[in-house]
Short mmCIF file of C-alpha atoms in Angstrom, two decimals:
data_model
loop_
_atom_site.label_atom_id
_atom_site.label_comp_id
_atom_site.label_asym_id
_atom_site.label_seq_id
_atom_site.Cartn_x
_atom_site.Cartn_y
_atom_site.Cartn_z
CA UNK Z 1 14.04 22.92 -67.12
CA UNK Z 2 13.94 19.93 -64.33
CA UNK Z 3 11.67 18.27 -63.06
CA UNK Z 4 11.69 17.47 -59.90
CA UNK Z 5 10.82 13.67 -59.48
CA UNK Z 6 8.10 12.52 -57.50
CA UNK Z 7 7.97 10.45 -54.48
CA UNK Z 8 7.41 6.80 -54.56
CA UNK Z 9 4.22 5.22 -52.35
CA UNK Z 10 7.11 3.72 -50.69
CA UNK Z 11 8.95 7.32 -49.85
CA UNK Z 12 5.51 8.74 -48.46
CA UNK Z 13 4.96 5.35 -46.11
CA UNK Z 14 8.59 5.85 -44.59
CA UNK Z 15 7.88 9.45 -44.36
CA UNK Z 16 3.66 9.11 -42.69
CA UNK Z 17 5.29 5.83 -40.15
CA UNK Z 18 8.69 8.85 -38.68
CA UNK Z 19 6.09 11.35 -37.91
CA UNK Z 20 3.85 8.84 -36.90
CA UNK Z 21 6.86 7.83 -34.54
CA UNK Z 22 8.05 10.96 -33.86
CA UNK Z 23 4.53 12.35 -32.47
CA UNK Z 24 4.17 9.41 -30.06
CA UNK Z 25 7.84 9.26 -28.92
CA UNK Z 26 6.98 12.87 -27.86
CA UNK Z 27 3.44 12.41 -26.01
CA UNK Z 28 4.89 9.08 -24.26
CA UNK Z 29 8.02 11.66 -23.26
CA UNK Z 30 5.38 14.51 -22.27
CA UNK Z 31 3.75 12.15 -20.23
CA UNK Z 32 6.76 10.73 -18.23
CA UNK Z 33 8.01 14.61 -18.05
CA UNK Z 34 4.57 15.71 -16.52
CA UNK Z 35 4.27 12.09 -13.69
CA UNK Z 36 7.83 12.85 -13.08
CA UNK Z 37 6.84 16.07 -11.98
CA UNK Z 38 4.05 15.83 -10.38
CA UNK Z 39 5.99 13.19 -7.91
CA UNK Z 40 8.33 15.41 -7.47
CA UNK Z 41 6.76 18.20 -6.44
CA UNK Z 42 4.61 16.38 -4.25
CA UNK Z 43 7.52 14.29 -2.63
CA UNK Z 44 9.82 17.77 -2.24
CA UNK Z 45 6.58 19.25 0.00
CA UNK Z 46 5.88 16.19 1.90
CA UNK Z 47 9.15 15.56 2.83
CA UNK Z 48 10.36 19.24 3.61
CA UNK Z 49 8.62 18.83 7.23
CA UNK Z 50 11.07 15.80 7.84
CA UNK Z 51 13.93 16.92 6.08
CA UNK Z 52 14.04 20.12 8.47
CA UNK Z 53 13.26 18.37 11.53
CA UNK Z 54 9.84 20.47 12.13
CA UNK Z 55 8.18 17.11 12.18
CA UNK Z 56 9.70 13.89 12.99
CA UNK Z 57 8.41 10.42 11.04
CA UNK Z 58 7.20 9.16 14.27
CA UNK Z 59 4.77 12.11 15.30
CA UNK Z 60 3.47 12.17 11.76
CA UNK Z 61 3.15 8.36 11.39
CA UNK Z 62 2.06 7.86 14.68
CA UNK Z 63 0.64 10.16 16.51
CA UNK Z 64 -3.09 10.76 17.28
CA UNK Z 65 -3.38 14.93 18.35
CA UNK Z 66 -3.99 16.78 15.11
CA UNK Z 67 -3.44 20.37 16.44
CA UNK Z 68 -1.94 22.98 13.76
CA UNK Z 69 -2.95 25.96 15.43
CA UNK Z 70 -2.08 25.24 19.25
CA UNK Z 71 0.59 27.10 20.84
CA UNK Z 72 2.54 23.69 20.86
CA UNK Z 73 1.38 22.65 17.31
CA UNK Z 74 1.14 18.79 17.00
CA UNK Z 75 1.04 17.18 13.28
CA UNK Z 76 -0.05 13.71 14.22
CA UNK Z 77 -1.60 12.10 11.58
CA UNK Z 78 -2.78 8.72 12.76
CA UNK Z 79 -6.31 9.65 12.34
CA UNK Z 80 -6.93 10.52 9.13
CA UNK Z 81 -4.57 7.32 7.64
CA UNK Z 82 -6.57 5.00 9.67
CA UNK Z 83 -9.89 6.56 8.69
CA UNK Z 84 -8.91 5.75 5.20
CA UNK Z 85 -8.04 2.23 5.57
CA UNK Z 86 -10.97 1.65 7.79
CA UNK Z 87 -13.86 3.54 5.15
CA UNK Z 88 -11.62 1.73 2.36
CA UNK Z 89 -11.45 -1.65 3.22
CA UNK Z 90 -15.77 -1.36 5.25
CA UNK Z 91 -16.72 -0.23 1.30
CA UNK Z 92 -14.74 -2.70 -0.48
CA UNK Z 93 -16.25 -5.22 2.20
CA UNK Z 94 -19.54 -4.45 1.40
CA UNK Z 95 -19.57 -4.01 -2.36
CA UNK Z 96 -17.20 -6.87 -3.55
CA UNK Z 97 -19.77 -9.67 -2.68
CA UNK Z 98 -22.88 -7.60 -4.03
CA UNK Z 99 -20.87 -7.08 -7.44
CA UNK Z 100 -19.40 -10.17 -7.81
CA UNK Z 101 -22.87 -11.30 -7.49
CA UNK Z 102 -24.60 -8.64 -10.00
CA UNK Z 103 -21.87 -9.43 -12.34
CA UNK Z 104 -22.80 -13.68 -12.35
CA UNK Z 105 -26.42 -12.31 -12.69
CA UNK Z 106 -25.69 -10.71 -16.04
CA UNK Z 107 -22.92 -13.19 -17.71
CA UNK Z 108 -24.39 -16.43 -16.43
CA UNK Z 109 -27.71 -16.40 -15.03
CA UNK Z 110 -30.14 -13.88 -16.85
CA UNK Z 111 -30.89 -13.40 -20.38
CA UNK Z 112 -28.81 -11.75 -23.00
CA UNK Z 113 -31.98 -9.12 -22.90
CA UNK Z 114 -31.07 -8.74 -18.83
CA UNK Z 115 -27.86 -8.21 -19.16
CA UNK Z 116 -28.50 -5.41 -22.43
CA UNK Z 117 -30.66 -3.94 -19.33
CA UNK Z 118 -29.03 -4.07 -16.19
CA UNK Z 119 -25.18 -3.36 -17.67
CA UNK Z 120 -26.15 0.01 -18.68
CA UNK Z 121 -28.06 0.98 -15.44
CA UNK Z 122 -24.64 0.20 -13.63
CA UNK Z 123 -22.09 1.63 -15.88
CA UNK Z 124 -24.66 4.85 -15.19
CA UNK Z 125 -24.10 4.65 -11.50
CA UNK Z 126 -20.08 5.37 -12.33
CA UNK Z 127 -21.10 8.94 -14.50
CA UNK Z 128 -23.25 10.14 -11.16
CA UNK Z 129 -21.38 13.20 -9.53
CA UNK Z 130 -19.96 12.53 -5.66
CA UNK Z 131 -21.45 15.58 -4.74
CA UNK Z 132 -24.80 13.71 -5.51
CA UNK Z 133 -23.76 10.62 -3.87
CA UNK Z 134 -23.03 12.84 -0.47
CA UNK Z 135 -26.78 14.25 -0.33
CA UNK Z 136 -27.98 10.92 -0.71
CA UNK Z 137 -25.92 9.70 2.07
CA UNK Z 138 -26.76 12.84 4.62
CA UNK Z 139 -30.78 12.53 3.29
CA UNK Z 140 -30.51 8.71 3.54
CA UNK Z 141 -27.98 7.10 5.07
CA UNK Z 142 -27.37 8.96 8.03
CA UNK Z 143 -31.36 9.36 9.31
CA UNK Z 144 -31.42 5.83 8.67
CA UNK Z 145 -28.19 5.38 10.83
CA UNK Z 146 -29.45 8.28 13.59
CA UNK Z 147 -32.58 6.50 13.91
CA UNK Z 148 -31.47 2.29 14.17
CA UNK Z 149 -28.05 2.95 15.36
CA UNK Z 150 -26.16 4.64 18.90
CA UNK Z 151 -24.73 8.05 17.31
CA UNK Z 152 -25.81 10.72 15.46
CA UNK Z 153 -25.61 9.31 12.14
CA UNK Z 154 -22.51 10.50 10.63
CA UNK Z 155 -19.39 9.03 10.75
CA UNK Z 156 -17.37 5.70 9.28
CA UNK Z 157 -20.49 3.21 8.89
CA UNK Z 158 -22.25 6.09 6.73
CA UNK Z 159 -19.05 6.89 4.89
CA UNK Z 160 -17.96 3.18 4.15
CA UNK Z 161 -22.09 2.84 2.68
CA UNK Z 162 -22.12 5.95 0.38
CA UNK Z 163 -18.50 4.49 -0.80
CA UNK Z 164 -19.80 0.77 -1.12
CA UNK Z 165 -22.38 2.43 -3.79
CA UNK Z 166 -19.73 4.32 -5.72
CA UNK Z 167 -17.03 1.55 -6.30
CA UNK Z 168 -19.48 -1.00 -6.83
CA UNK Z 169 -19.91 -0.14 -10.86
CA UNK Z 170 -15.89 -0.13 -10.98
CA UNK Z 171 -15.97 -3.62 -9.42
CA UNK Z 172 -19.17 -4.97 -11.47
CA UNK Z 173 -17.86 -3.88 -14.81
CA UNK Z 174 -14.41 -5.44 -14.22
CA UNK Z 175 -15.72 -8.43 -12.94
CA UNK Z 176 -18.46 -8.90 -15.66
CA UNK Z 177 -15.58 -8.69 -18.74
CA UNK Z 178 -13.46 -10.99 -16.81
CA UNK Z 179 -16.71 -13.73 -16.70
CA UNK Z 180 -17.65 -12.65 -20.10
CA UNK Z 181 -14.32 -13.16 -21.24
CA UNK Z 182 -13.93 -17.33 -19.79
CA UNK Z 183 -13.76 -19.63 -22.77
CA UNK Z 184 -17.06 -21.48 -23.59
CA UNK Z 185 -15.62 -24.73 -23.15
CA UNK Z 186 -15.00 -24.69 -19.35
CA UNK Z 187 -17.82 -24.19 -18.77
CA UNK Z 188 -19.61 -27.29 -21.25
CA UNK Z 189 -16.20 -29.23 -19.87
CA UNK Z 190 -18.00 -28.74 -16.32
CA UNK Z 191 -21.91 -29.68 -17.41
CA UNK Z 192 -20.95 -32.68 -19.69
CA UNK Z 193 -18.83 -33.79 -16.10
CA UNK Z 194 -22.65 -33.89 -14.81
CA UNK Z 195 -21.70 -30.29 -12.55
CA UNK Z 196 -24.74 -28.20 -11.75
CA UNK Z 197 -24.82 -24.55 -12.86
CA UNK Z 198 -23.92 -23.38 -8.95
CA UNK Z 199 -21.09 -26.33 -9.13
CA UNK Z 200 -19.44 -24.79 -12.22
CA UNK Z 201 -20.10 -21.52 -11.11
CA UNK Z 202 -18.04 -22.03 -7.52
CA UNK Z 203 -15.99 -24.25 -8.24
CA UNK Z 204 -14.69 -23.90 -12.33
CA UNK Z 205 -15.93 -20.19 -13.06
CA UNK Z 206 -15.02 -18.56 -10.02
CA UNK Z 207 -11.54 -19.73 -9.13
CA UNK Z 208 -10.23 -19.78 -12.80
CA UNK Z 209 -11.46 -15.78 -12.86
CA UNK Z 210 -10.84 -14.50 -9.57
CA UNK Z 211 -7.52 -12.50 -10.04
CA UNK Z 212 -9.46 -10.52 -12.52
CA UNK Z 213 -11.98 -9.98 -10.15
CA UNK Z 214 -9.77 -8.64 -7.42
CA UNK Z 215 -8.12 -6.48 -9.89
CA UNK Z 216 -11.69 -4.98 -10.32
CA UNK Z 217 -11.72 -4.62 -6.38
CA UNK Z 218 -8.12 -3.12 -5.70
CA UNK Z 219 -9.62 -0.62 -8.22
CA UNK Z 220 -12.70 0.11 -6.56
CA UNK Z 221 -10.69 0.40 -3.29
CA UNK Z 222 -8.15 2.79 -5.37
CA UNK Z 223 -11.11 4.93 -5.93
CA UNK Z 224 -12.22 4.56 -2.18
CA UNK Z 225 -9.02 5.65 -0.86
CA UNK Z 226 -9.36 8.57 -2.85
CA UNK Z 227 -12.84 10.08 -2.50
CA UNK Z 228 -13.20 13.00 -0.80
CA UNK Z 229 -15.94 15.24 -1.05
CA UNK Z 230 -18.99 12.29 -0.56
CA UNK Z 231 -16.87 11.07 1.96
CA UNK Z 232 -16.40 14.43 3.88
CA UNK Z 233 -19.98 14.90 4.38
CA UNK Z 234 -21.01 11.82 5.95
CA UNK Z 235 -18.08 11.17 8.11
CA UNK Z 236 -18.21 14.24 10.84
CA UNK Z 237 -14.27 15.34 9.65
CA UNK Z 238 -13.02 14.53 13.52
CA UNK Z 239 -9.58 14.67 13.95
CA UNK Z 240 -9.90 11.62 16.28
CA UNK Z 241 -9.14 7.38 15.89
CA UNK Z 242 -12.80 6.08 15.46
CA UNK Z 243 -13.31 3.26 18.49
CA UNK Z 244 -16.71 2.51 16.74
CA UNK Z 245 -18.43 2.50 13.23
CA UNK Z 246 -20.61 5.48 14.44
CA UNK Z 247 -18.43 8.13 15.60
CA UNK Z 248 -17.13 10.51 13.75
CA UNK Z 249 -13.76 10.33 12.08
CA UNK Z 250 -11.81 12.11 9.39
CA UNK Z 251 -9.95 10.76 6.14
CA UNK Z 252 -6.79 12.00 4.18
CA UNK Z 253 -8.52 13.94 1.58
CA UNK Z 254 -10.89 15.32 3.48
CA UNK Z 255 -8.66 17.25 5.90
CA UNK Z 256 -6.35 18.04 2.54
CA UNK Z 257 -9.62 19.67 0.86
CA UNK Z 258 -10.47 21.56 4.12
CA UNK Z 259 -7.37 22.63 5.22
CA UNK Z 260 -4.99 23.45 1.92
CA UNK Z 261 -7.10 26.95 1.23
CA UNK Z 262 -6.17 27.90 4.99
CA UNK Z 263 -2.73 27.76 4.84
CA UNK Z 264 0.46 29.05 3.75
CA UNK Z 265 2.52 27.99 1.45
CA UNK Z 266 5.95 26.15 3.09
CA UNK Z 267 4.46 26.80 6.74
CA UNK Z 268 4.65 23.73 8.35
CA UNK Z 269 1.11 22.93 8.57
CA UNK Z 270 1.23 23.46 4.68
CA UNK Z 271 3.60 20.78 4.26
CA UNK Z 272 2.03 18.16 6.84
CA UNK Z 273 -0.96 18.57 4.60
CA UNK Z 274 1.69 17.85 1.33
CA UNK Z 275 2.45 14.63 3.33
CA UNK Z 276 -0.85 13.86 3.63
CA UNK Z 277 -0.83 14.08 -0.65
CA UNK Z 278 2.31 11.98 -0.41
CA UNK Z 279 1.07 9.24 1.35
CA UNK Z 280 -1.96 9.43 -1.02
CA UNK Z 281 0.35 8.97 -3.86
CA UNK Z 282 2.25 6.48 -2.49
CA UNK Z 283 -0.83 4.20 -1.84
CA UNK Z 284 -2.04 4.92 -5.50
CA UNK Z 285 1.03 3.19 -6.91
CA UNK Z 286 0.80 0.82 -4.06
CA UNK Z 287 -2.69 -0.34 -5.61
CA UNK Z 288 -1.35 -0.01 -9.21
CA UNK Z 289 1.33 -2.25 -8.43
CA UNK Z 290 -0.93 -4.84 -7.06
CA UNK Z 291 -3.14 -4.86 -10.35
CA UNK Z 292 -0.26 -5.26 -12.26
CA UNK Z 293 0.32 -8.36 -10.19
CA UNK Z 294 -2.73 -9.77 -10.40
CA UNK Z 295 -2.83 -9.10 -13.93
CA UNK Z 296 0.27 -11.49 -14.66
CA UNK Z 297 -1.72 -14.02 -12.86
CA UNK Z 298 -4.58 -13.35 -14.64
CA UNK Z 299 -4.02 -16.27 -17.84
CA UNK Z 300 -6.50 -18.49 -18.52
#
């Protein structure tokens, strides 16, 4: 009778590092099959409207009548892209300074207790719910606006505030592990020059860490460009190009969320709405490609 021999430590490792191998060679192949995918099922609706010739590049791209429904439909969708830049780049305005400053606060300025405080209480801000962050804006924001401002309250101003407060924990925790991160002896190199703290602070800390930082910000704008539901009940959802900071105006993903539950599926006004998704899509890699630029120039 044989026995079978057994297998060496060496045998089993070879064996544990193949499947090891195998099973992540398969997820990384699942999860190129499923982007794949997803782009092109989003590109093959948002193009379909061009391909065909329902809708030309230049009436989508530039036009500013948003009229589906008309008896001489119009797909112009002008408004909504430049609502989205415009509430975009207002929030990133507003919250890059405030977290670049809450984020020197905690790494440079206030105590290792402060910082065991105050980090928490803004990585909390990031787990709140948009559909919280909307009530605040329409209980807060917009009476404030109604009342100090020309307008009724809603529109860009009150959605580039209730954004401002979302991406500012993105921005704040990015730019807090970049500072965190800075080697020690820049900054002694700087205070045994005779620098003050501000000195180091503008001129060594700052500069050396700032493509970090504006990775942290094309993030937070990432997440801007793709809010919808906080944004869509502050703004007004006007199909019109804002001429002020208090009328109303519309974004991409608002009219996407309104509008896709109303339509048919490979009507034209379904796939102006898919081109409205491609566009989104487009600008996401857009801002991935940008951190990925930054990040090669982020070496210290």
């Amino acid at each position: 009778m044989s026995v079978k021999p057994k297998k060496t430590k060496l045998e089993k490792h070879h064996i544990e590092d193949f499947i090891g191998r195998s099973y992540m060679s398969l997820c990384v192949l699942l999860l190129i099959v499923i982007i794949v995918s997803m782009v092109y099922f989003v590109a093959s609706k948002g193009l379909a409207n061009f391909f065909s010739g329902r809708v030309s590049l230049s009436e989508f791209f530039g036009g500013t009548k948003w009229a589906p429904d008309a008896d001489t439909p119009s797909y112009g969708a002008l408004p909504f892209i430049s609502g989205s830049f415009l509430v975009t780049l207002l929030a990133a305005l507003i919250a890059s300074p405030l977290s670049i400053c809450a984020a020197l606060f905690m790494t440079e300025i206030v105590p290792s207790w402060g910082k065991k405080l105050l980090q928490p209480v803004i990585e909390l801000l990031s787990g709140i719910p948009s559909v919280v962050y909307g009530f605040v804006g329409l209980s807060v924001i917009v009476p404030f606006l109604r009342d100090t401002f020309p307008g009724q309250g809603i529109g860009v101003a009150a959605g580039a505030l209730v954004l401002s407060v979302m991406i500012l924990p993105t921005i704040t925790s990015v730019a807090a592990d970049a500072l965190a991160a800075l080697p020690q002896n820049l900054k002694e190199s700087s205070f045994a020059l005779g620098a003050t703290r501000w000195q180091t602070i503008s001129r060594v800390i700052l500069p050396t860490t700032f493509p970090a930082i504006m990775t942290g910000v094309v993030l937070g704008m990432a997440r801007a460009f793709g809010e919808a539901l906080a944004v869509q009940m502050v703004i007004g959802n006007a199909p019109f190009v804002p001429k002020s900071l208090f009328e109303s105006a519309s974004t991409l993903t608002s009219v996407i969320t309104l509008g896709m539950g109303n339509t048919t599926m490979g009507s034209t006004h379904n796939n102006a709405l898919w081109s409205m998704a491609l566009v989104l899509m487009l600008m996401t890699f857009l801002f991935v490609l940008v951190v990925r630029m930054l990040e090669r120039r982020n070496k210290i």
